[in-house]
């Protein structure tokens, strides 16, 4: 076999590797607390599950339109109007199996050798992986603890060159919980007027996961860039539906046909019952979302306080998502050494900051999608190592 060159450039998401190692240790009888994986530890709301089951019973067993069932695309547009006060044409919505396919499609649509794509670092590892896979040059946008890991419009705009085809932004962010304030997004959009060749992918998968009254600023609220904006969102995090594989993006007019074509080439359509479940999630009661966020907020406070009490560790308040991203440089451990020792010696799965890019060195990601008791037990165990 002779693999294509691009195969060697494909990265991965360490959360899945750590999950596998944690699973193997648990299978050996070790008591493992998993603060590694980025998925809510809640169940999908029952009415959503029932809608999925009903769809199967009702005979929705066949292909659907490649871009998703019309009623779901209409519900997405209505939901975006409700949450962001924006008009979205359902024809611009493409339903895909999760948040990731939109990343892949957008990067493959714009990236090729000789082009550059900007992405946040530390950031979701799949951005860099697929940029490199596409043959484009991956240009990291360093995010700093000093700004709460919000991106700075000025430094982002300064990195744009004539070769930049796409910029990727993510707020609220994984792995940092950083939320970019409206003023920075205003400045970014204003600055993009000087770079009309640049498309924007805004990953808003954590758009409903904010704390302390912070607002989510959707890029959809800026009409001046709608003709080159892709907004990624989905059900995985908001409705605890990671395993259903359901997400969507709003594509600009000129790109939506290409995105649908990529869907046809890749997966034909999302499985029908998941789409009906997603419809129930958007159109039914949102109480479960509120309840989940109340619980996440309680845990957020617990984990941040407990981390700050550890020697050599300092942790800023995450403003969104469900991750704490403490600075561990004071412990004298590298991120990777901390991740490995904390897993093997303390039985706690966490993820090294470097799994999210080189600027993640000195940090560790802990997901607080776990019970308060487990979180406190985990920190207690980490303290014993430190
Ligand atoms: N975008 C970000 C920033 C994420 O953190 C994740 C998952 O962790 C995704 C997208 C992908 O979500 P999905 O599981 O729906 O593919």
CSV table of C-alpha atoms and ligand atoms in Angstrom, one decimal:
chain,number,residue,atom,x,y,z
A,1,UNK,CA,0.0,0.0,0.0
A,2,UNK,CA,1.2,3.5,-0.7
A,3,UNK,CA,-0.7,6.1,1.2
A,4,UNK,CA,-1.3,9.6,-0.2
A,5,UNK,CA,1.0,12.2,1.3
A,6,UNK,CA,-1.8,14.0,3.0
A,7,UNK,CA,-2.5,11.0,5.2
A,8,UNK,CA,0.7,11.7,7.2
A,9,UNK,CA,-0.5,15.3,7.9
A,10,UNK,CA,-3.8,14.2,9.6
A,11,UNK,CA,-3.8,14.9,13.3
A,12,UNK,CA,-6.3,13.7,15.9
A,13,UNK,CA,-8.3,14.6,19.0
A,14,UNK,CA,-6.4,13.4,22.1
A,15,UNK,CA,-9.6,13.3,24.1
A,16,UNK,CA,-10.4,10.1,22.3
A,17,UNK,CA,-6.9,8.6,22.9
A,18,UNK,CA,-7.2,9.6,26.6
A,19,UNK,CA,-10.7,8.1,26.8
A,20,UNK,CA,-9.3,4.8,25.4
A,21,UNK,CA,-6.4,4.8,27.9
A,22,UNK,CA,-8.8,5.6,30.8
A,23,UNK,CA,-11.1,2.9,29.6
A,24,UNK,CA,-8.2,0.4,29.5
A,25,UNK,CA,-7.1,1.3,33.0
A,26,UNK,CA,-10.8,1.0,34.2
A,27,UNK,CA,-10.9,-2.4,32.6
A,28,UNK,CA,-7.9,-3.4,34.7
A,29,UNK,CA,-9.9,-2.6,37.8
A,30,UNK,CA,-8.6,1.0,38.4
A,31,UNK,CA,-11.0,3.5,39.7
A,32,UNK,CA,-10.8,6.3,37.0
A,33,UNK,CA,-12.5,9.7,37.2
A,34,UNK,CA,-12.9,11.0,33.7
A,35,UNK,CA,-12.5,14.7,33.3
A,36,UNK,CA,-11.1,14.3,29.9
A,37,UNK,CA,-13.9,13.9,27.4
A,38,UNK,CA,-15.9,16.9,26.2
A,39,UNK,CA,-19.5,15.7,26.5
A,40,UNK,CA,-22.3,16.5,28.9
A,41,UNK,CA,-22.8,13.8,31.5
A,42,UNK,CA,-26.5,14.3,31.2
A,43,UNK,CA,-29.0,12.2,29.2
A,44,UNK,CA,-30.7,13.6,26.1
A,45,UNK,CA,-34.1,15.0,27.3
A,46,UNK,CA,-36.8,12.3,27.3
A,47,UNK,CA,-39.1,14.0,24.8
A,48,UNK,CA,-36.2,14.2,22.3
A,49,UNK,CA,-35.5,10.5,22.7
A,50,UNK,CA,-39.2,9.7,22.3
A,51,UNK,CA,-39.3,11.8,19.1
A,52,UNK,CA,-36.3,9.7,17.7
A,53,UNK,CA,-38.0,6.5,18.6
A,54,UNK,CA,-41.4,7.6,17.1
A,55,UNK,CA,-39.6,8.6,13.9
A,56,UNK,CA,-38.4,5.0,13.6
A,57,UNK,CA,-41.8,3.6,14.4
A,58,UNK,CA,-43.4,6.0,11.9
A,59,UNK,CA,-41.3,4.5,9.2
A,60,UNK,CA,-38.7,7.2,8.7
A,61,UNK,CA,-36.1,4.6,7.6
A,62,UNK,CA,-35.0,6.0,4.2
A,63,UNK,CA,-32.7,8.6,2.8
A,64,UNK,CA,-33.7,12.2,3.5
A,65,UNK,CA,-32.7,15.2,1.4
A,66,UNK,CA,-28.9,15.5,1.6
A,67,UNK,CA,-29.1,18.9,3.3
A,68,UNK,CA,-31.7,17.7,5.9
A,69,UNK,CA,-35.4,17.4,6.2
A,70,UNK,CA,-37.0,20.8,5.3
A,71,UNK,CA,-39.0,21.0,8.6
A,72,UNK,CA,-35.7,20.7,10.5
A,73,UNK,CA,-34.0,23.3,8.5
A,74,UNK,CA,-37.0,25.6,9.1
A,75,UNK,CA,-36.8,24.9,12.8
A,76,UNK,CA,-33.1,25.8,12.8
A,77,UNK,CA,-33.8,29.1,11.1
A,78,UNK,CA,-36.6,29.8,13.7
A,79,UNK,CA,-34.3,28.9,16.5
A,80,UNK,CA,-31.5,31.2,15.2
A,81,UNK,CA,-34.1,34.0,15.0
A,82,UNK,CA,-35.3,33.4,18.5
A,83,UNK,CA,-31.7,33.3,19.9
A,84,UNK,CA,-29.9,35.8,17.8
A,85,UNK,CA,-32.7,37.9,16.3
A,86,UNK,CA,-31.5,37.2,12.8
A,87,UNK,CA,-33.2,36.2,9.6
A,88,UNK,CA,-31.8,32.9,8.1
A,89,UNK,CA,-33.1,31.3,4.9
A,90,UNK,CA,-33.7,27.6,5.7
A,91,UNK,CA,-32.2,26.9,2.2
A,92,UNK,CA,-28.8,28.1,3.6
A,93,UNK,CA,-28.9,25.5,6.4
A,94,UNK,CA,-27.2,22.2,5.9
A,95,UNK,CA,-27.8,19.5,8.5
A,96,UNK,CA,-24.7,17.2,9.0
A,97,UNK,CA,-23.7,14.4,11.3
A,98,UNK,CA,-22.3,16.5,14.2
A,99,UNK,CA,-20.3,19.7,14.4
A,100,UNK,CA,-17.1,18.3,12.9
A,101,UNK,CA,-18.3,17.7,9.3
A,102,UNK,CA,-18.8,21.4,8.8
A,103,UNK,CA,-15.2,22.1,9.8
A,104,UNK,CA,-14.0,19.5,7.4
A,105,UNK,CA,-16.2,20.8,4.5
A,106,UNK,CA,-15.3,24.4,5.1
A,107,UNK,CA,-11.6,23.7,5.3
A,108,UNK,CA,-11.6,21.4,2.2
A,109,UNK,CA,-13.6,24.0,0.3
A,110,UNK,CA,-11.1,26.8,0.9
A,111,UNK,CA,-7.8,25.1,1.8
A,112,UNK,CA,-5.2,23.9,-0.7
A,113,UNK,CA,-1.4,24.2,-1.1
A,114,UNK,CA,-0.4,27.8,-1.3
A,115,UNK,CA,-3.2,29.1,0.8
A,116,UNK,CA,-3.3,29.9,4.6
A,117,UNK,CA,-6.0,29.3,7.1
A,118,UNK,CA,-6.0,30.9,10.6
A,119,UNK,CA,-7.2,29.0,13.6
A,120,UNK,CA,-7.2,29.6,17.4
A,121,UNK,CA,-4.3,28.1,19.5
A,122,UNK,CA,-5.1,26.7,22.0
A,123,UNK,CA,-8.1,25.6,20.1
A,124,UNK,CA,-10.1,22.5,19.0
A,125,UNK,CA,-7.4,20.2,17.6
A,126,UNK,CA,-9.4,19.2,14.5
A,127,UNK,CA,-9.0,22.7,13.0
A,128,UNK,CA,-5.2,22.3,12.7
A,129,UNK,CA,-5.5,18.7,11.7
A,130,UNK,CA,-7.9,19.3,8.8
A,131,UNK,CA,-6.1,22.5,7.6
A,132,UNK,CA,-2.9,20.5,7.3
A,133,UNK,CA,-4.8,17.7,5.6
A,134,UNK,CA,-6.1,20.1,3.0
A,135,UNK,CA,-2.6,21.1,2.1
A,136,UNK,CA,-3.1,24.7,3.3
A,137,UNK,CA,-0.7,26.3,5.7
A,138,UNK,CA,-2.1,26.3,9.3
A,139,UNK,CA,-1.5,29.7,10.8
A,140,UNK,CA,-2.1,29.7,14.6
A,141,UNK,CA,-3.7,32.6,16.3
A,142,UNK,CA,-2.3,32.5,19.8
A,143,UNK,CA,-4.8,33.1,22.6
A,144,UNK,CA,-3.7,34.4,25.9
A,145,UNK,CA,-4.7,33.8,29.5
A,146,UNK,CA,-4.5,37.6,30.0
A,147,UNK,CA,-7.6,38.2,27.9
A,148,UNK,CA,-9.5,35.3,29.3
A,149,UNK,CA,-8.6,33.5,26.1
A,150,UNK,CA,-10.8,35.8,24.0
A,151,UNK,CA,-9.3,36.5,20.6
A,152,UNK,CA,-8.0,39.9,19.8
A,153,UNK,CA,-9.3,41.3,16.5
A,154,UNK,CA,-6.1,43.3,16.1
A,155,UNK,CA,-3.8,40.3,16.3
A,156,UNK,CA,-6.1,38.2,14.1
A,157,UNK,CA,-6.3,40.9,11.4
A,158,UNK,CA,-2.5,41.4,11.5
A,159,UNK,CA,-2.1,37.7,10.5
A,160,UNK,CA,-4.2,38.0,7.3
A,161,UNK,CA,-2.2,37.9,4.1
A,162,UNK,CA,-3.3,37.8,0.4
A,163,UNK,CA,-3.0,34.0,0.8
A,164,UNK,CA,-5.5,33.8,3.7
A,165,UNK,CA,-8.6,32.0,2.4
A,166,UNK,CA,-10.4,31.3,5.7
A,167,UNK,CA,-10.3,32.3,9.4
A,168,UNK,CA,-11.7,30.1,12.1
A,169,UNK,CA,-13.0,31.5,15.3
A,170,UNK,CA,-14.6,29.8,18.2
A,171,UNK,CA,-16.5,31.5,21.1
A,172,UNK,CA,-17.4,30.2,23.7
A,173,UNK,CA,-14.2,28.2,23.2
A,174,UNK,CA,-12.9,24.7,23.7
A,175,UNK,CA,-10.5,24.1,25.5
A,176,UNK,CA,-10.4,27.4,27.4
A,177,UNK,CA,-14.0,28.4,28.1
A,178,UNK,CA,-13.0,31.8,26.7
A,179,UNK,CA,-15.7,34.1,25.4
A,180,UNK,CA,-14.9,36.9,23.0
A,181,UNK,CA,-16.7,40.1,23.9
A,182,UNK,CA,-18.8,42.0,21.4
A,183,UNK,CA,-16.3,44.9,21.0
A,184,UNK,CA,-13.6,42.5,19.6
A,185,UNK,CA,-16.1,40.9,17.2
A,186,UNK,CA,-17.2,44.4,16.1
A,187,UNK,CA,-13.5,45.3,15.5
A,188,UNK,CA,-12.9,42.0,13.6
A,189,UNK,CA,-15.9,42.5,11.3
A,190,UNK,CA,-14.9,46.1,10.6
A,191,UNK,CA,-11.4,45.1,9.8
A,192,UNK,CA,-12.5,42.3,7.5
A,193,UNK,CA,-13.9,45.0,5.2
A,194,UNK,CA,-10.2,45.5,4.1
A,195,UNK,CA,-9.9,41.8,3.3
A,196,UNK,CA,-12.9,40.9,1.1
A,197,UNK,CA,-11.2,37.7,-0.1
A,198,UNK,CA,-11.3,36.0,3.4
A,199,UNK,CA,-14.1,33.6,4.4
A,200,UNK,CA,-15.0,33.1,8.1
A,201,UNK,CA,-15.9,30.0,9.9
A,202,UNK,CA,-17.5,30.8,13.3
A,203,UNK,CA,-17.7,27.7,15.5
A,204,UNK,CA,-20.6,28.5,17.8
A,205,UNK,CA,-21.3,24.9,19.1
A,206,UNK,CA,-21.2,26.2,22.7
A,207,UNK,CA,-23.4,29.2,21.9
A,208,UNK,CA,-25.9,28.4,24.7
A,209,UNK,CA,-23.3,27.6,27.4
A,210,UNK,CA,-22.4,30.9,29.0
A,211,UNK,CA,-22.2,31.9,32.7
A,212,UNK,CA,-22.7,35.0,34.8
A,213,UNK,CA,-24.9,36.7,32.3
A,214,UNK,CA,-22.4,36.7,29.5
A,215,UNK,CA,-23.9,37.2,26.1
A,216,UNK,CA,-23.2,35.1,23.0
A,217,UNK,CA,-22.4,37.3,20.0
A,218,UNK,CA,-23.2,35.3,16.9
A,219,UNK,CA,-21.4,36.3,13.8
A,220,UNK,CA,-24.8,36.0,12.1
A,221,UNK,CA,-25.6,39.4,13.6
A,222,UNK,CA,-23.3,41.1,11.1
A,223,UNK,CA,-25.0,41.5,7.8
A,224,UNK,CA,-21.9,42.9,6.2
A,225,UNK,CA,-20.1,39.5,6.3
A,226,UNK,CA,-23.1,37.2,5.8
A,227,UNK,CA,-22.0,36.6,2.2
A,228,UNK,CA,-18.8,34.9,3.3
A,229,UNK,CA,-19.7,33.6,6.7
A,230,UNK,CA,-20.2,30.0,7.8
A,231,UNK,CA,-21.7,29.5,11.2
A,232,UNK,CA,-21.4,26.0,12.8
A,233,UNK,CA,-23.7,24.9,15.6
A,234,UNK,CA,-25.5,21.8,16.6
A,235,UNK,CA,-27.2,19.6,19.2
A,236,UNK,CA,-24.2,17.7,20.7
A,237,UNK,CA,-23.5,19.9,23.6
A,238,UNK,CA,-26.7,21.9,24.1
A,239,UNK,CA,-29.0,18.9,24.2
A,240,UNK,CA,-26.6,16.3,25.4
A,241,UNK,CA,-26.7,14.5,22.1
A,242,UNK,CA,-23.1,13.8,21.2
A,243,UNK,CA,-23.8,10.2,20.2
A,244,UNK,CA,-26.7,11.0,18.0
A,245,UNK,CA,-24.4,12.8,15.5
A,246,UNK,CA,-26.4,15.8,14.6
A,247,UNK,CA,-25.2,19.3,13.7
A,248,UNK,CA,-25.7,22.1,11.2
A,249,UNK,CA,-24.2,25.1,9.6
A,250,UNK,CA,-25.6,28.2,7.9
A,251,UNK,CA,-23.7,28.7,4.7
A,252,UNK,CA,-23.5,31.7,2.5
A,253,UNK,CA,-25.4,31.6,-0.8
A,254,UNK,CA,-22.3,31.0,-2.9
A,255,UNK,CA,-21.2,28.0,-0.8
A,256,UNK,CA,-24.3,26.2,0.2
A,257,UNK,CA,-24.5,24.1,-3.0
A,258,UNK,CA,-20.9,23.1,-2.5
A,259,UNK,CA,-21.6,22.1,1.1
A,260,UNK,CA,-24.5,20.0,0.0
A,261,UNK,CA,-22.4,18.4,-2.7
A,262,UNK,CA,-19.8,17.5,0.0
A,263,UNK,CA,-22.6,16.0,2.1
A,264,UNK,CA,-23.7,13.9,-0.8
A,265,UNK,CA,-20.2,12.7,-1.5
A,266,UNK,CA,-19.5,12.0,2.2
A,267,UNK,CA,-22.6,10.6,4.0
A,268,UNK,CA,-25.7,11.2,1.7
A,269,UNK,CA,-27.8,12.5,4.6
A,270,UNK,CA,-28.0,12.4,8.4
A,271,UNK,CA,-30.0,9.4,9.7
A,272,UNK,CA,-33.7,10.3,9.7
A,273,UNK,CA,-34.6,9.5,13.2
A,274,UNK,CA,-31.8,11.7,14.6
A,275,UNK,CA,-33.2,14.6,12.5
A,276,UNK,CA,-36.7,14.1,14.0
A,277,UNK,CA,-35.2,14.0,17.5
A,278,UNK,CA,-33.3,17.2,16.7
A,279,UNK,CA,-36.6,18.8,15.6
A,280,UNK,CA,-38.2,17.9,18.9
A,281,UNK,CA,-35.2,19.4,20.7
A,282,UNK,CA,-35.5,22.8,19.0
A,283,UNK,CA,-39.3,23.0,19.1
A,284,UNK,CA,-40.0,21.5,22.5
A,285,UNK,CA,-39.4,22.8,26.0
A,286,UNK,CA,-35.9,24.3,26.7
A,287,UNK,CA,-36.1,23.6,30.4
A,288,UNK,CA,-33.6,20.8,30.3
A,289,UNK,CA,-31.0,23.1,28.7
A,290,UNK,CA,-31.5,25.6,31.6
A,291,UNK,CA,-31.3,22.9,34.2
A,292,UNK,CA,-28.1,21.5,32.7
A,293,UNK,CA,-26.5,25.0,32.6
A,294,UNK,CA,-27.5,25.6,36.3
A,295,UNK,CA,-25.7,22.4,37.2
A,296,UNK,CA,-22.7,23.2,35.1
A,297,UNK,CA,-22.4,26.6,36.7
A,298,UNK,CA,-22.4,25.0,40.2
A,299,UNK,CA,-19.6,22.6,39.2
A,300,UNK,CA,-17.7,25.4,37.4
A,301,UNK,CA,-17.5,27.3,40.7
A,302,UNK,CA,-16.5,24.2,42.6
A,303,UNK,CA,-13.7,23.2,40.2
A,304,UNK,CA,-12.2,26.7,39.7
A,305,UNK,CA,-12.0,27.2,43.5
A,306,UNK,CA,-10.5,23.7,44.1
A,307,UNK,CA,-8.0,24.2,41.3
A,308,UNK,CA,-6.9,27.6,42.6
A,309,UNK,CA,-6.3,26.0,46.0
A,310,UNK,CA,-3.8,23.6,44.5
A,311,UNK,CA,-0.1,24.4,44.8
A,312,UNK,CA,1.4,25.8,41.6
A,313,UNK,CA,-1.9,26.0,39.9
A,314,UNK,CA,-4.0,29.1,38.9
A,315,UNK,CA,-7.3,28.9,37.1
A,316,UNK,CA,-9.2,31.8,35.5
A,317,UNK,CA,-13.0,31.7,35.6
A,318,UNK,CA,-14.2,30.1,32.4
A,319,UNK,CA,-17.0,32.3,30.9
A,320,UNK,CA,-18.5,29.6,28.7
A,321,UNK,CA,-18.5,25.9,27.7
A,322,UNK,CA,-17.7,23.3,30.4
A,323,UNK,CA,-14.0,23.2,30.6
A,324,UNK,CA,-11.5,24.6,33.2
A,325,UNK,CA,-8.1,25.4,31.7
A,326,UNK,CA,-5.7,26.0,34.6
A,327,UNK,CA,-2.2,27.2,34.3
A,328,UNK,CA,0.0,24.6,35.8
A,329,UNK,CA,3.5,26.1,35.2
A,330,UNK,CA,4.0,26.6,38.9
A,331,UNK,CA,3.9,22.8,39.4
A,332,UNK,CA,7.1,22.4,37.4
A,333,UNK,CA,5.4,19.8,35.2
A,334,UNK,CA,4.9,20.0,31.4
A,335,UNK,CA,1.4,19.7,30.3
A,336,UNK,CA,2.0,16.2,28.9
A,337,UNK,CA,3.8,15.0,32.0
A,338,UNK,CA,0.9,16.3,34.1
A,339,UNK,CA,-1.7,14.6,31.9
A,340,UNK,CA,0.2,11.3,32.1
A,341,UNK,CA,1.0,11.3,35.8
A,342,UNK,CA,-2.4,12.4,36.8
A,343,UNK,CA,-3.9,9.6,34.8
A,344,UNK,CA,-1.6,6.8,35.8
A,345,UNK,CA,-0.9,7.8,39.4
A,346,UNK,CA,-4.1,9.5,40.4
A,347,UNK,CA,-6.6,7.8,38.1
A,348,UNK,CA,-7.9,11.1,36.8
A,349,UNK,CA,-8.3,11.6,33.0
A,350,UNK,CA,-7.4,15.2,32.0
A,351,UNK,CA,-6.0,16.5,28.7
A,352,UNK,CA,-2.7,18.3,28.2
A,353,UNK,CA,-3.0,21.8,27.0
A,354,UNK,CA,-0.6,20.9,24.2
A,355,UNK,CA,-3.3,18.6,22.7
A,356,UNK,CA,-4.9,21.9,21.6
A,357,UNK,CA,-1.8,23.5,20.0
A,358,UNK,CA,1.6,24.6,21.0
A,359,UNK,CA,0.3,27.6,22.9
A,360,UNK,CA,-1.4,25.2,25.3
A,361,UNK,CA,1.9,24.3,26.9
A,362,UNK,CA,1.7,25.0,30.7
A,363,UNK,CA,-2.1,24.3,30.8
A,364,UNK,CA,-4.3,21.3,31.4
A,365,UNK,CA,-8.0,20.9,30.3
A,366,UNK,CA,-10.4,19.5,32.8
A,367,UNK,CA,-14.0,19.0,31.7
A,368,UNK,CA,-16.5,19.5,34.5
A,369,UNK,CA,-19.1,17.3,32.9
A,370,UNK,CA,-18.9,15.1,36.0
A,371,UNK,CA,-20.6,15.1,39.4
A,372,UNK,CA,-19.4,17.6,42.1
A,373,UNK,CA,-18.3,14.6,44.2
A,374,UNK,CA,-16.2,13.2,41.4
A,375,UNK,CA,-14.7,16.6,40.7
A,376,UNK,CA,-13.7,17.1,44.3
A,377,UNK,CA,-12.4,13.6,44.6
A,378,UNK,CA,-10.3,14.2,41.4
A,379,UNK,CA,-8.8,17.4,42.7
A,380,UNK,CA,-8.0,15.7,46.0
A,381,UNK,CA,-6.2,13.0,44.1
A,382,UNK,CA,-4.3,15.5,42.0
A,383,UNK,CA,-3.3,17.4,45.2
A,384,UNK,CA,-1.6,14.1,46.5
A,385,UNK,CA,0.6,14.0,43.4
A,386,UNK,CA,1.5,17.7,43.5
B,1,LIG,N1,-16.5,22.4,17.9
B,1,LIG,C1,-15.9,22.5,19.1
B,1,LIG,C2,-15.3,23.7,19.5
B,1,LIG,C3,-16.0,21.3,19.9
B,1,LIG,O1,-15.4,21.4,21.1
B,1,LIG,C4,-16.6,20.2,19.4
B,1,LIG,C5,-16.6,18.9,20.2
B,1,LIG,O2,-16.0,18.8,21.2
B,1,LIG,C6,-17.1,20.2,18.1
B,1,LIG,C7,-17.1,21.3,17.4
B,1,LIG,C8,-17.6,18.9,17.5
B,1,LIG,O3,-18.8,18.5,18.0
B,1,LIG,P1,-19.5,17.2,17.4
B,1,LIG,O4,-19.3,16.2,18.5
B,1,LIG,O5,-21.0,17.6,17.3
B,1,LIG,O6,-18.9,16.8,16.1
